[in-house]
């Protein structure tokens, strides 16, 4: 599953994913984030081989082109680190795991950037869903839409108890989760639950998410990371080679389906999102958000 | 999903689905059924955009060519009504939702009518399973075989508590649910449960149907319609366009599979059902029913 | 699903599956096993049409080429017996249903025999998974790896309560369940549970196996056979023809998938298992077993 980085993506490397070891880091940890305000904080524990990737774009970790690019580059870097065996994905802002795709990328867009945005999301999804690493989502807050999708690409999901919700709620905004979002959901909770959830734009409570299998564990917020680390030990007990081949056999066909229809999916997305009616929907939604802030 | 109505189907229009507004109807309701004893009673509430379709072929709403034709025409009409957004499918005879296909269509058949019968069932299934409307089955009584299938084509299923059963029990009669019945079941309850249920011809109690996900809710008989109407409001909160595209993405491949094998499926059915052994089975079953009546 | 017996397989007939009726047998039973220490004990009850096949290779019923060959021949024989309608698969050693593939077949192998071994397993799986017989696994003990697979090819699974475990735990040994093991598991417990179970090499307790649907019933050890016989009566109430066609429609595509990739799958297996790293893993595992024995 080769990643063909575009020139634009590569230019991003210098500004966001330089290998930096801060002075305060314990010797066994390496930081993959730049010194400035990074949108993605990554550190790799050399002793355990487990990396942590924190989404770090306050206030809600919404995924714009830059965040997606940073994540892609950081994951690619981790995957080429021979000693890195697992990754925990979480948020630096307890209470919000990830609010999903940044609507500003879709509202009144420039087509070039819009295409790049969608392609980067596709690449990130393919890398995450087929990652050679054992991946665990430590869902320490709300996780709608693209946030839910990110967690579904992991091998295991642990969510914080509380008033947090998770789900692919795209239809609430008048937009449609593409087929590969759906495939990821079907592979996780089955066809029937996906039909109901995606048509209704359901956001599940932690309890309901656990019941339908959208998450694997529900623990108190302060236990999320510790539970993730404990679970990771179970995954790392398995010889990497056997685990990776098993994962590839099971997820490969779903990854390849997008790979085969990637350009058509970009065209479809751009065509859909730039429709007047959809732009109107997004505008209404943005106005609603502004009203809420006041 | 264009419906190619046969000449025979079109001739049926005048006698069963003329647009008639009875004098007693509230102004917001329009009736799509003829004044005479209609086999399918349809009314559309212009205010809510929700239609109700009642199967009305006493005593057990068995599906013969005429009922299937009437349903197809009525659904087609509703789908072309711009303001119609949802449909609740139910029975005019509490206690029996639908007994399934009329065995008299399959016993000692004329080939032309048999082919027309099967094709009409295929068309109805394709229309229902892929309907642009939000569809809810208000299962107010027994729902074996074809009755179960009809409910499975809907987006949501509410069943009346009581001694009622539901399931694809074709093997009990010595016949076999075709692949698209199976696909619909697999999409609803998964592969394993479908294997067991279809091989054993299982008829589920309401409680068991709920447990395996064959229905979504089980309520007291007098609450079935009211629950259906409440649930429909949830579906209609979602922008139609987004909901329909989501449904099409999820159900489209299953619908297209039948569309691609439709003629072969008719040949297969006709060939199977006219076998001596199958005719013998049906005869025994009919004799058993006659004995019961005495 | 024609079985192309190799010459080697055919030579095995004389030594292991001759039709023998011991003097002590009740008149309604016929034994398909040879008088000497048979690796597979088969008897067919002529009155009920139900055969029992007991794995009989103490101490743990590990599956080497000879056992697989005997099973294949015995099943083929049963399937050509007109009066045989069902088969219960169990073990002659309560406490161990089947330990899975014999590691000695894979450790330091001769390529010819290794190919024959894998092909015979493929053939047995295809025959079992698509069998015209109603098949029930009476899992009266541990059932890891290939033992679990055998039970998954049956129509119904009953397991003995106790400390027994079941699961496809191949990754624990550093090897990978091939795609058709995975397909069988996905068809039984769904995609998500399969992902987790196969990557982690999970061995389920009876209680957990029941919860995820890996088995259908959990009963006390002394009730396993009696429960299997009772369940078999339900399956035999259904006309064979209808039950078999239903099963073929549901399982056929999975069987055909292996049939189409059978040679490539053998090449892949031989290539994989003869890798130095894999041989090293197997050696370590064998040494561990030897240590345990001391």
PDB file of C-alpha atoms in Angstrom, chain B residues 23-152:
ATOM      1  CA  UNK B  23     -66.079  12.249   0.968  1.00  0.00           C
ATOM      2  CA  UNK B  24     -65.250  11.315   4.527  1.00  0.00           C
ATOM      3  CA  UNK B  25     -61.549  11.959   4.172  1.00  0.00           C
ATOM      4  CA  UNK B  26     -60.034  14.866   6.097  1.00  0.00           C
ATOM      5  CA  UNK B  27     -58.710  17.395   3.638  1.00  0.00           C
ATOM      6  CA  UNK B  28     -55.120  16.565   4.468  1.00  0.00           C
ATOM      7  CA  UNK B  29     -55.521  12.922   3.468  1.00  0.00           C
ATOM      8  CA  UNK B  30     -55.738  11.471   0.026  1.00  0.00           C
ATOM      9  CA  UNK B  31     -56.718   7.906  -0.668  1.00  0.00           C
ATOM     10  CA  UNK B  32     -55.066   5.979  -3.412  1.00  0.00           C
ATOM     11  CA  UNK B  33     -57.450   3.046  -3.303  1.00  0.00           C
ATOM     12  CA  UNK B  34     -60.485   2.405  -5.434  1.00  0.00           C
ATOM     13  CA  UNK B  35     -63.954   2.503  -3.955  1.00  0.00           C
ATOM     14  CA  UNK B  36     -64.537  -1.230  -4.364  1.00  0.00           C
ATOM     15  CA  UNK B  37     -62.954  -3.849  -2.134  1.00  0.00           C
ATOM     16  CA  UNK B  38     -59.350  -2.916  -2.584  1.00  0.00           C
ATOM     17  CA  UNK B  39     -56.619  -5.402  -1.823  1.00  0.00           C
ATOM     18  CA  UNK B  40     -54.319  -2.607  -0.768  1.00  0.00           C
ATOM     19  CA  UNK B  41     -55.543   0.465   1.107  1.00  0.00           C
ATOM     20  CA  UNK B  42     -53.304   3.475   0.773  1.00  0.00           C
ATOM     21  CA  UNK B  43     -53.663   6.929   2.160  1.00  0.00           C
ATOM     22  CA  UNK B  44     -51.243   9.784   2.137  1.00  0.00           C
ATOM     23  CA  UNK B  45     -51.302  12.472   4.784  1.00  0.00           C
ATOM     24  CA  UNK B  46     -50.465  15.624   2.880  1.00  0.00           C
ATOM     25  CA  UNK B  47     -49.462  17.462   6.024  1.00  0.00           C
ATOM     26  CA  UNK B  48     -46.912  14.955   7.282  1.00  0.00           C
ATOM     27  CA  UNK B  49     -45.911  13.418   3.947  1.00  0.00           C
ATOM     28  CA  UNK B  50     -46.418   9.994   5.488  1.00  0.00           C
ATOM     29  CA  UNK B  51     -48.436   7.352   3.641  1.00  0.00           C
ATOM     30  CA  UNK B  52     -49.950   4.253   5.153  1.00  0.00           C
ATOM     31  CA  UNK B  53     -50.281   1.126   3.070  1.00  0.00           C
ATOM     32  CA  UNK B  54     -52.583  -1.525   4.487  1.00  0.00           C
ATOM     33  CA  UNK B  55     -52.613  -5.027   3.104  1.00  0.00           C
ATOM     34  CA  UNK B  56     -56.306  -5.813   2.748  1.00  0.00           C
ATOM     35  CA  UNK B  57     -56.891  -9.263   1.374  1.00  0.00           C
ATOM     36  CA  UNK B  58     -58.678 -11.159   4.128  1.00  0.00           C
ATOM     37  CA  UNK B  59     -58.435 -13.510   5.718  1.00  0.00           C
ATOM     38  CA  UNK B  60     -54.597 -13.644   5.749  1.00  0.00           C
ATOM     39  CA  UNK B  61     -53.297 -11.147   3.184  1.00  0.00           C
ATOM     40  CA  UNK B  62     -51.722 -13.859   1.114  1.00  0.00           C
ATOM     41  CA  UNK B  63     -49.814 -12.379  -1.780  1.00  0.00           C
ATOM     42  CA  UNK B  64     -51.210 -13.353  -5.166  1.00  0.00           C
ATOM     43  CA  UNK B  65     -50.377 -11.658  -8.453  1.00  0.00           C
ATOM     44  CA  UNK B  66     -53.115  -9.083  -7.992  1.00  0.00           C
ATOM     45  CA  UNK B  67     -52.016  -8.000  -4.515  1.00  0.00           C
ATOM     46  CA  UNK B  68     -48.393  -7.770  -5.594  1.00  0.00           C
ATOM     47  CA  UNK B  69     -49.432  -5.752  -8.630  1.00  0.00           C
ATOM     48  CA  UNK B  70     -51.536  -3.392  -6.539  1.00  0.00           C
ATOM     49  CA  UNK B  71     -48.705  -2.894  -4.072  1.00  0.00           C
ATOM     50  CA  UNK B  72     -46.239  -2.188  -6.846  1.00  0.00           C
ATOM     51  CA  UNK B  73     -48.495   0.351  -8.503  1.00  0.00           C
ATOM     52  CA  UNK B  74     -49.400   2.015  -5.232  1.00  0.00           C
ATOM     53  CA  UNK B  75     -45.754   2.295  -4.165  1.00  0.00           C
ATOM     54  CA  UNK B  76     -44.775   3.631  -7.567  1.00  0.00           C
ATOM     55  CA  UNK B  77     -47.500   6.249  -7.270  1.00  0.00           C
ATOM     56  CA  UNK B  78     -46.382   7.270  -3.786  1.00  0.00           C
ATOM     57  CA  UNK B  79     -42.780   7.541  -4.925  1.00  0.00           C
ATOM     58  CA  UNK B  80     -43.729   9.905  -7.712  1.00  0.00           C
ATOM     59  CA  UNK B  81     -45.746  12.076  -5.308  1.00  0.00           C
ATOM     60  CA  UNK B  82     -43.288  14.844  -4.565  1.00  0.00           C
ATOM     61  CA  UNK B  83     -44.598  15.441  -1.060  1.00  0.00           C
ATOM     62  CA  UNK B  84     -44.606  11.826   0.055  1.00  0.00           C
ATOM     63  CA  UNK B  85     -41.545  11.166   2.245  1.00  0.00           C
ATOM     64  CA  UNK B  86     -42.374   8.063   4.258  1.00  0.00           C
ATOM     65  CA  UNK B  87     -44.559   4.980   4.238  1.00  0.00           C
ATOM     66  CA  UNK B  88     -45.848   2.712   6.983  1.00  0.00           C
ATOM     67  CA  UNK B  89     -46.700  -0.804   5.822  1.00  0.00           C
ATOM     68  CA  UNK B  90     -49.272  -2.662   7.869  1.00  0.00           C
ATOM     69  CA  UNK B  91     -52.315  -4.916   7.670  1.00  0.00           C
ATOM     70  CA  UNK B  92     -56.014  -4.125   7.851  1.00  0.00           C
ATOM     71  CA  UNK B  93     -56.524  -7.379   9.777  1.00  0.00           C
ATOM     72  CA  UNK B  94     -54.941  -7.157  13.241  1.00  0.00           C
ATOM     73  CA  UNK B  95     -53.517 -10.569  14.107  1.00  0.00           C
ATOM     74  CA  UNK B  96     -52.161 -11.269  10.654  1.00  0.00           C
ATOM     75  CA  UNK B  97     -49.629  -8.994   9.006  1.00  0.00           C
ATOM     76  CA  UNK B  98     -49.202 -11.141   5.909  1.00  0.00           C
ATOM     77  CA  UNK B  99     -49.194 -14.923   5.403  1.00  0.00           C
ATOM     78  CA  UNK B 100     -46.702 -14.716   2.553  1.00  0.00           C
ATOM     79  CA  UNK B 101     -46.988 -15.809  -1.042  1.00  0.00           C
ATOM     80  CA  UNK B 102     -50.322 -17.291  -2.073  1.00  0.00           C
ATOM     81  CA  UNK B 103     -49.693 -21.004  -2.490  1.00  0.00           C
ATOM     82  CA  UNK B 104     -52.458 -21.173  -5.086  1.00  0.00           C
ATOM     83  CA  UNK B 105     -50.169 -19.189  -7.396  1.00  0.00           C
ATOM     84  CA  UNK B 106     -47.591 -21.961  -7.140  1.00  0.00           C
ATOM     85  CA  UNK B 107     -49.809 -25.033  -7.037  1.00  0.00           C
ATOM     86  CA  UNK B 108     -50.682 -26.442 -10.460  1.00  0.00           C
ATOM     87  CA  UNK B 109     -49.727 -23.173 -12.133  1.00  0.00           C
ATOM     88  CA  UNK B 110     -49.963 -21.834 -15.677  1.00  0.00           C
ATOM     89  CA  UNK B 111     -46.439 -20.926 -16.688  1.00  0.00           C
ATOM     90  CA  UNK B 112     -47.239 -17.461 -18.050  1.00  0.00           C
ATOM     91  CA  UNK B 113     -48.962 -16.353 -14.888  1.00  0.00           C
ATOM     92  CA  UNK B 114     -46.314 -18.031 -12.740  1.00  0.00           C
ATOM     93  CA  UNK B 115     -43.578 -16.022 -14.484  1.00  0.00           C
ATOM     94  CA  UNK B 116     -45.581 -12.818 -14.129  1.00  0.00           C
ATOM     95  CA  UNK B 117     -46.169 -13.589 -10.462  1.00  0.00           C
ATOM     96  CA  UNK B 118     -42.486 -14.029  -9.727  1.00  0.00           C
ATOM     97  CA  UNK B 119     -41.405 -11.032 -11.773  1.00  0.00           C
ATOM     98  CA  UNK B 120     -43.892  -8.840  -9.949  1.00  0.00           C
ATOM     99  CA  UNK B 121     -42.549 -10.037  -6.597  1.00  0.00           C
ATOM    100  CA  UNK B 122     -39.018  -9.247  -7.779  1.00  0.00           C
ATOM    101  CA  UNK B 123     -40.064  -5.765  -8.899  1.00  0.00           C
ATOM    102  CA  UNK B 124     -41.871  -5.069  -5.665  1.00  0.00           C
ATOM    103  CA  UNK B 125     -38.855  -6.230  -3.632  1.00  0.00           C
ATOM    104  CA  UNK B 126     -36.491  -4.038  -5.642  1.00  0.00           C
ATOM    105  CA  UNK B 127     -38.779  -1.018  -5.242  1.00  0.00           C
ATOM    106  CA  UNK B 128     -39.318  -1.573  -1.538  1.00  0.00           C
ATOM    107  CA  UNK B 129     -35.711  -2.413  -0.630  1.00  0.00           C
ATOM    108  CA  UNK B 130     -34.388   0.564  -2.559  1.00  0.00           C
ATOM    109  CA  UNK B 131     -37.278   2.933  -1.919  1.00  0.00           C
ATOM    110  CA  UNK B 132     -36.499   6.637  -1.669  1.00  0.00           C
ATOM    111  CA  UNK B 133     -39.153   6.756   1.082  1.00  0.00           C
ATOM    112  CA  UNK B 134     -38.426   6.091   4.735  1.00  0.00           C
ATOM    113  CA  UNK B 135     -40.313   2.827   5.274  1.00  0.00           C
ATOM    114  CA  UNK B 136     -41.504   1.280   8.511  1.00  0.00           C
ATOM    115  CA  UNK B 137     -43.209  -2.084   8.934  1.00  0.00           C
ATOM    116  CA  UNK B 138     -45.954  -2.035  11.552  1.00  0.00           C
ATOM    117  CA  UNK B 139     -46.155  -5.792  11.983  1.00  0.00           C
ATOM    118  CA  UNK B 140     -49.518  -6.166  13.678  1.00  0.00           C
ATOM    119  CA  UNK B 141     -49.745  -9.952  13.500  1.00  0.00           C
ATOM    120  CA  UNK B 142     -48.195 -13.112  12.090  1.00  0.00           C
ATOM    121  CA  UNK B 143     -45.558 -12.570   9.471  1.00  0.00           C
ATOM    122  CA  UNK B 144     -44.184 -15.793   7.965  1.00  0.00           C
ATOM    123  CA  UNK B 145     -42.266 -16.241   4.686  1.00  0.00           C
ATOM    124  CA  UNK B 146     -43.178 -13.523   2.169  1.00  0.00           C
ATOM    125  CA  UNK B 147     -44.710 -11.519   5.035  1.00  0.00           C
ATOM    126  CA  UNK B 148     -41.365 -11.530   6.791  1.00  0.00           C
ATOM    127  CA  UNK B 149     -39.630 -10.602   3.542  1.00  0.00           C
ATOM    128  CA  UNK B 150     -41.880  -7.557   3.058  1.00  0.00           C
ATOM    129  CA  UNK B 151     -41.063  -6.319   6.544  1.00  0.00           C
ATOM    130  CA  UNK B 152     -37.330  -6.852   5.936  1.00  0.00           C
TER     131      UNK B 152
END
